XYZ file of N, CA and C in Angstrom:
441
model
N -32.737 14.093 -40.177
C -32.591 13.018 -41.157
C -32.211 13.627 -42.508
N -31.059 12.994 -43.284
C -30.733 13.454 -44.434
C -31.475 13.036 -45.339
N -32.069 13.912 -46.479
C -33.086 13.885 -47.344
C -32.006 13.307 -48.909
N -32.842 11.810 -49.640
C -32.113 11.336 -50.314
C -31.632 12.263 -51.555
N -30.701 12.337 -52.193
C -30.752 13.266 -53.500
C -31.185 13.160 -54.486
N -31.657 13.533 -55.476
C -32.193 12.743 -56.641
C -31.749 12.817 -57.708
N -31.739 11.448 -57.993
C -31.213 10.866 -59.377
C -31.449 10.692 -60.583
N -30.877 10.935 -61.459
C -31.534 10.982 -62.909
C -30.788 9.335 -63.571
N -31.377 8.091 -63.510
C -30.281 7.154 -64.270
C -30.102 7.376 -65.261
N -29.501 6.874 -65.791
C -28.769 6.323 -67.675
C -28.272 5.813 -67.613
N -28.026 5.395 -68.639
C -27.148 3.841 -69.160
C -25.666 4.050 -68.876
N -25.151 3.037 -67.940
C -23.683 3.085 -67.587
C -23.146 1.570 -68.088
N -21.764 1.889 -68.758
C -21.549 1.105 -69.221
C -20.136 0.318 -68.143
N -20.867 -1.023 -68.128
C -20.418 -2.122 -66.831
C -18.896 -2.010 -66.943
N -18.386 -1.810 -68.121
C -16.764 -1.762 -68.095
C -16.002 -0.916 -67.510
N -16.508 0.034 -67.328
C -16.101 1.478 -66.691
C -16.098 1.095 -65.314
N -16.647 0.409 -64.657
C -17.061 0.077 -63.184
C -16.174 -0.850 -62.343
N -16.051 -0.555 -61.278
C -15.436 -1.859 -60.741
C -16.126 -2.727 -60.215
N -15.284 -3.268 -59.789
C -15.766 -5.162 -59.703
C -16.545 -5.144 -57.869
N -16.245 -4.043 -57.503
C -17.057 -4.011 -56.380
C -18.411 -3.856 -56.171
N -18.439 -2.539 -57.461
C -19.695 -2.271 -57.882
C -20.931 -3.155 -58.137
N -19.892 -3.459 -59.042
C -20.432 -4.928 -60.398
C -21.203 -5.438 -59.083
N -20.018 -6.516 -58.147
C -21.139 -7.088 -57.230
C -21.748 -6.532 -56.265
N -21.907 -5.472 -55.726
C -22.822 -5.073 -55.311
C -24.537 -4.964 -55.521
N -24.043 -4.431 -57.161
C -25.539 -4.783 -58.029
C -26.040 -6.299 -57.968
N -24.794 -6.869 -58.631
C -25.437 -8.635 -58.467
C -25.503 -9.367 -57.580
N -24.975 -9.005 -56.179
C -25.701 -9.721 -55.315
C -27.159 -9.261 -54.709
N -27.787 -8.333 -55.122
C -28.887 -8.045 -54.832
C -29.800 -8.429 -55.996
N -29.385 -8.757 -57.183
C -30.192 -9.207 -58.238
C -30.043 -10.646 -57.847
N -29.085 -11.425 -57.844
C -29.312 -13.348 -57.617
C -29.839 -13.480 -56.383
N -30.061 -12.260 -55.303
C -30.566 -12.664 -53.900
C -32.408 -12.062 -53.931
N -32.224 -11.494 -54.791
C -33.740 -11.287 -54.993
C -34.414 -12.417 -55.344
N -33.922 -13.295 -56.706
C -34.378 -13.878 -57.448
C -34.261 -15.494 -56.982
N -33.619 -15.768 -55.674
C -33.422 -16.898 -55.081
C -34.640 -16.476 -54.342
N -34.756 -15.215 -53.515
C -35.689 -15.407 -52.370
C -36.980 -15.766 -53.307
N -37.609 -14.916 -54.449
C -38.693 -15.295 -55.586
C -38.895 -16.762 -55.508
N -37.693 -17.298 -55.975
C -38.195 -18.913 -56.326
C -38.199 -19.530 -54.916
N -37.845 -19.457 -53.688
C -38.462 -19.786 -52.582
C -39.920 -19.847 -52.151
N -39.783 -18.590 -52.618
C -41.205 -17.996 -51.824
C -42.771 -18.721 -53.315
N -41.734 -18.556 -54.224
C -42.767 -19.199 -55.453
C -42.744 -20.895 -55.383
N -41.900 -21.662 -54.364
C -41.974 -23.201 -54.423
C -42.626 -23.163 -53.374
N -42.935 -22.623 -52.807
C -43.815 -22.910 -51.307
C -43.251 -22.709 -49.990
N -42.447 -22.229 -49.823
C -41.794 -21.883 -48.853
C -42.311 -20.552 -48.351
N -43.120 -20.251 -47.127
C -43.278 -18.963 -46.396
C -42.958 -18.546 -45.381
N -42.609 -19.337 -44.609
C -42.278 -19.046 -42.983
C -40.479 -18.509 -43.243
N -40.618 -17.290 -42.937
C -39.275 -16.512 -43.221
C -38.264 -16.963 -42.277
N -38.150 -17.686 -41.149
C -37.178 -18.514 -40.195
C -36.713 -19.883 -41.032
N -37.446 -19.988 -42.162
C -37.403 -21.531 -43.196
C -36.222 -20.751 -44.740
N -36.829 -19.909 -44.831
C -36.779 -19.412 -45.917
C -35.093 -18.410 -45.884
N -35.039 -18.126 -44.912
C -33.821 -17.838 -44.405
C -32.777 -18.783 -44.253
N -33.047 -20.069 -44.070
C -32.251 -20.902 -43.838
C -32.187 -22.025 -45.063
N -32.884 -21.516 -45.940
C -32.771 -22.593 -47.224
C -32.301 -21.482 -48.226
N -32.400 -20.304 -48.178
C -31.368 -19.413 -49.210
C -30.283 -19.593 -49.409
N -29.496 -19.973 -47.748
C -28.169 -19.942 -47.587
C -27.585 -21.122 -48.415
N -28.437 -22.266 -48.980
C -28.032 -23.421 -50.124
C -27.358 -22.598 -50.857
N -28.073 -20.873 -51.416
C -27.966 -20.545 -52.774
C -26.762 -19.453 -52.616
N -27.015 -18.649 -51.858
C -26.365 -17.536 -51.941
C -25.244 -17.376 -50.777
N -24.980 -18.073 -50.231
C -23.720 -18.349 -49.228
C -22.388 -18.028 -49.756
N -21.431 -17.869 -49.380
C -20.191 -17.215 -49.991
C -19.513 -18.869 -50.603
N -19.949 -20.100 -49.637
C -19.279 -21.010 -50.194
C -20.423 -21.670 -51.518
N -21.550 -21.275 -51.222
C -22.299 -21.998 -52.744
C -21.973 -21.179 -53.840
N -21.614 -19.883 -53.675
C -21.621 -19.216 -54.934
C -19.935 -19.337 -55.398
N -18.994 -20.053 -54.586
C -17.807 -20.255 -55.167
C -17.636 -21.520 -55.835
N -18.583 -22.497 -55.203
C -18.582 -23.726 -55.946
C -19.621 -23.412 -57.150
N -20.850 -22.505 -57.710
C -21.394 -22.422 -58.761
C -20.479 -21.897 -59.716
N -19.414 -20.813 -59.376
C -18.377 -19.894 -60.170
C -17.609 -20.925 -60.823
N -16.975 -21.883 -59.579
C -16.040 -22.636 -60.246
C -16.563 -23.538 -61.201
N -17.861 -24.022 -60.694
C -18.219 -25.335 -61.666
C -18.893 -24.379 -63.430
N -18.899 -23.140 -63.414
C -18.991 -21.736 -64.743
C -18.199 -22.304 -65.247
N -16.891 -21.806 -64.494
C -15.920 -21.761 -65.416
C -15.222 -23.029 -65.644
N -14.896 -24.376 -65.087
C -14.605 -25.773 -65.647
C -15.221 -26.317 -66.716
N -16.924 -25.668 -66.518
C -17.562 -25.975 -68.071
C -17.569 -25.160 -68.931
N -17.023 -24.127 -68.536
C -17.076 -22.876 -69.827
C -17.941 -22.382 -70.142
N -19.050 -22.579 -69.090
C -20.475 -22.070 -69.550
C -20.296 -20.638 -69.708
N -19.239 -19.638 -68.944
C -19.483 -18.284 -69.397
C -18.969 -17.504 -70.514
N -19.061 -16.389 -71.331
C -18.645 -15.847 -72.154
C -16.948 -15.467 -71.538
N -15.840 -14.687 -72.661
C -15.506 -14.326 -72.348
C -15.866 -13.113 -71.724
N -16.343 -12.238 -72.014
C -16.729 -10.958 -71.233
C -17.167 -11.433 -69.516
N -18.050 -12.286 -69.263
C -18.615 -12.380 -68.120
C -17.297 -13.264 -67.649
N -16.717 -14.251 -68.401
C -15.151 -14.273 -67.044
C -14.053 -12.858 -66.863
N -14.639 -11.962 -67.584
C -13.688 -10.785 -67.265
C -14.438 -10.521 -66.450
N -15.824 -10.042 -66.213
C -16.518 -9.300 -65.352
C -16.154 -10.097 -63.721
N -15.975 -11.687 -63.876
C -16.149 -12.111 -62.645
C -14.592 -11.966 -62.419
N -13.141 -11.755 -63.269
C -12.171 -11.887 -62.392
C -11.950 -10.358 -61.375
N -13.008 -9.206 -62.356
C -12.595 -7.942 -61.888
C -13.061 -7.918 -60.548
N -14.541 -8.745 -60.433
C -14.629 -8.787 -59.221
C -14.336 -9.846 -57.894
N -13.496 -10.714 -58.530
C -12.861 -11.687 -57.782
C -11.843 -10.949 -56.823
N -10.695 -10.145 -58.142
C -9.550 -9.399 -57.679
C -9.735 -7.805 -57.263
N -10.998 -7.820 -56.798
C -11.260 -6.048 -56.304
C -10.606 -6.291 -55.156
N -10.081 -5.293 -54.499
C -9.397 -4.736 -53.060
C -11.023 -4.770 -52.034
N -11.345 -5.495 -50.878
C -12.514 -5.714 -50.677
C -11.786 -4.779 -49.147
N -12.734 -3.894 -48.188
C -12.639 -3.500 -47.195
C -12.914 -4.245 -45.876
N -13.801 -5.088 -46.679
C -14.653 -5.799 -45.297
C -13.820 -7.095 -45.150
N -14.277 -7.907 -44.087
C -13.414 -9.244 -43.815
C -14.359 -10.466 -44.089
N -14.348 -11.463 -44.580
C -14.907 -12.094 -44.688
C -15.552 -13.237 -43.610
N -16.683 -13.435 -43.353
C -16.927 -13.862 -41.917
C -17.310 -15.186 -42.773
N -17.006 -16.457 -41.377
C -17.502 -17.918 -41.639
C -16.756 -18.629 -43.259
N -15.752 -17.710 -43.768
C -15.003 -18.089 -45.110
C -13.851 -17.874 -45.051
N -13.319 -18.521 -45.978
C -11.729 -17.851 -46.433
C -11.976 -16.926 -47.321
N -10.855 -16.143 -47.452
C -10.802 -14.744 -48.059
C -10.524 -15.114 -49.851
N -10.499 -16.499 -50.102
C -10.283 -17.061 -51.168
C -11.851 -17.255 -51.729
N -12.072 -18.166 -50.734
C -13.912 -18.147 -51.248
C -14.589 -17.093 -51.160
N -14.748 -15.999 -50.197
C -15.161 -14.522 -50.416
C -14.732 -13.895 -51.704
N -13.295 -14.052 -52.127
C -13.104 -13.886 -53.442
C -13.264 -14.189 -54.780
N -14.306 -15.121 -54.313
C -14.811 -15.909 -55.930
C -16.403 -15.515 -55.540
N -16.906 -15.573 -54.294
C -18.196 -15.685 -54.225
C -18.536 -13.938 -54.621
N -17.707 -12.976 -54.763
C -17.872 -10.803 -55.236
C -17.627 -11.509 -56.559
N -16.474 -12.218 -56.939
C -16.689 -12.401 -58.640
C -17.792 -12.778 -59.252
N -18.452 -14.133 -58.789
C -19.896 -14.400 -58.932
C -20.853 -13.427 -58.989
N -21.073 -12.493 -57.987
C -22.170 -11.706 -58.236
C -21.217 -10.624 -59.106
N -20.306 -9.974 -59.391
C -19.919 -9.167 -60.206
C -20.367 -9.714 -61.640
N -20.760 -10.735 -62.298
C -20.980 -11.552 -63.083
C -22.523 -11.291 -63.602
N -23.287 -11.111 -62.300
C -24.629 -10.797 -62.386
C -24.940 -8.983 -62.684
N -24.198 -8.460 -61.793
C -24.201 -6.738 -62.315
C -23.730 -6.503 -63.530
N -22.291 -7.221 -64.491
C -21.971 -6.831 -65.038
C -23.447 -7.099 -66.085
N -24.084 -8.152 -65.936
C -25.230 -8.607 -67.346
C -26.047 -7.621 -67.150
N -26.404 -7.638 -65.972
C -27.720 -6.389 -65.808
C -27.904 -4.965 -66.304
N -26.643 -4.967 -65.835
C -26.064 -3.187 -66.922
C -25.809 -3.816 -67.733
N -25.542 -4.607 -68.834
C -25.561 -4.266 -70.015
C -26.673 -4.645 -70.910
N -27.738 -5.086 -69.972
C -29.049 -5.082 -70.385
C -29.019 -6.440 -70.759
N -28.322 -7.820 -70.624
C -28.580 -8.649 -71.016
C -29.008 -9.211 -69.770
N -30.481 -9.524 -69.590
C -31.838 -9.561 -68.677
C -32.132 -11.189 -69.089
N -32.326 -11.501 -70.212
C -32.437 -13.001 -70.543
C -31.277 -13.964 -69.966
N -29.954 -13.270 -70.082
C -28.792 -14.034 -69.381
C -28.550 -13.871 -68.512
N -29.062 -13.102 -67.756
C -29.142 -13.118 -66.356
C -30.124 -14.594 -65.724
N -31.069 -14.492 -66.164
C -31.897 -15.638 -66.069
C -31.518 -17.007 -66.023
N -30.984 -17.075 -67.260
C -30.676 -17.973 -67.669
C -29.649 -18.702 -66.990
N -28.825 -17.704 -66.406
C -27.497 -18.186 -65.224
C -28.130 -18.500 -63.921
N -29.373 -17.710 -63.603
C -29.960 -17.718 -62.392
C -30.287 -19.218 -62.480
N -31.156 -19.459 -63.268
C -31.920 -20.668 -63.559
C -30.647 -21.412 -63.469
N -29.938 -22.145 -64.064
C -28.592 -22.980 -64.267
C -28.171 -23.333 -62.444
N -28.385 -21.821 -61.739
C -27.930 -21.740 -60.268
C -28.835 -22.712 -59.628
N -30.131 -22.745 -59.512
C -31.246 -23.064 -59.237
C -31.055 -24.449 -59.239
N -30.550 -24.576 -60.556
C -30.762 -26.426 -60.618
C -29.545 -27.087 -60.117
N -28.512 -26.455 -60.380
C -27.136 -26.846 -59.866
C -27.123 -27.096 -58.535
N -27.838 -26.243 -57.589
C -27.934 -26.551 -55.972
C -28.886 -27.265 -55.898
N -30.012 -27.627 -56.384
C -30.920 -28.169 -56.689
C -30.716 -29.710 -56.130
N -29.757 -29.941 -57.530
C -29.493 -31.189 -57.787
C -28.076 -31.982 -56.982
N -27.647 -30.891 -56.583
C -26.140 -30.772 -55.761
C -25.270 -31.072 -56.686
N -25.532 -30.483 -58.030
C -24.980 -30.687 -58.936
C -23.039 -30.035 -58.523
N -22.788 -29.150 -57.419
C -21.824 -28.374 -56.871
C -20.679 -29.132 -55.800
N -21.715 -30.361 -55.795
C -21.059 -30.922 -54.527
C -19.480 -31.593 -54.291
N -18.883 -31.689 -55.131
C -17.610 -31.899 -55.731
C -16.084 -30.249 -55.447
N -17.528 -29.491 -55.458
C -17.019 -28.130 -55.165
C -17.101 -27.530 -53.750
N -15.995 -28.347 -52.770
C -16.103 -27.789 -51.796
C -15.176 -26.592 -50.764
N -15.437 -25.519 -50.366
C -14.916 -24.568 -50.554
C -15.431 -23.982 -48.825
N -13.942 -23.787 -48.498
C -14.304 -23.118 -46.559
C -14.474 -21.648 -46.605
């Protein structure tokens, strides 16, 4: 077994990075923080909880949350740069159960979330999370439908 290497972090700055990166980080930060508020509304049985994430973090919910961002303008400019870099990254993998259009908005979306996290803006991360939360919530997305 290969023994991990060890790392010293520091501060990397999100611009330098690509958009693959970007979402790589942020889909593990909005998929953390969906499973949290599951598991914090009452939801425990992980066969339940598995199947009510997919509201949030599905390749087609997170293209209809992106799109309904950017029609209201809720994002900065910086964070629509962060999400086109990772809209338009060169992706290796194929996109399963989507079009390669909605896979391509749903890496911009979470590129959106890495880019805030590295740059330490932790409150706006939230704050988008939360916005996510209520938007599927309320089916506030539903207008946004996306294969």
């Amino acid at each position: 077994m290969n023994k991990a290497k060890k790392l010293t972090e520091k501060n990397v700055d999100p611009n330098t990075l690509s958009g693959q990166t970007l979402a790589y980080l942020g889909d593990g930060i909005y998929e953390a923080a969906i499973r949290r508020h599951l598991i914090k509304g009452g939801m425990l049985k992980p066969q339940n909880l598995q199947r009510a994430a997919t509201h949030y973090v599905s390749a087609k919910a997170q293209a209809g949350l992106i799109a309904k961002m950017l029609d209201t303008g809720l994002l900065t400019s910086e964070e629509e740069t962060a999400y086109r870099r990772g809209r338009n990254a060169k992706t290796h993998t194929k996109a399963k159960h989507t079009s390669l259009a909605t896979y391509e908005m749903s890496t911009g979306f979470e590129a959106v979330f890495g880019y805030l996290d590295l740059a330490g803006e932790n409150d706006r991360v939230k704050e988008l999370i939360s916005w996510c939360i209520d938007e599927v919530e309320s089916e506030g997305t539903s207008e946004y439908v996306f294969n």
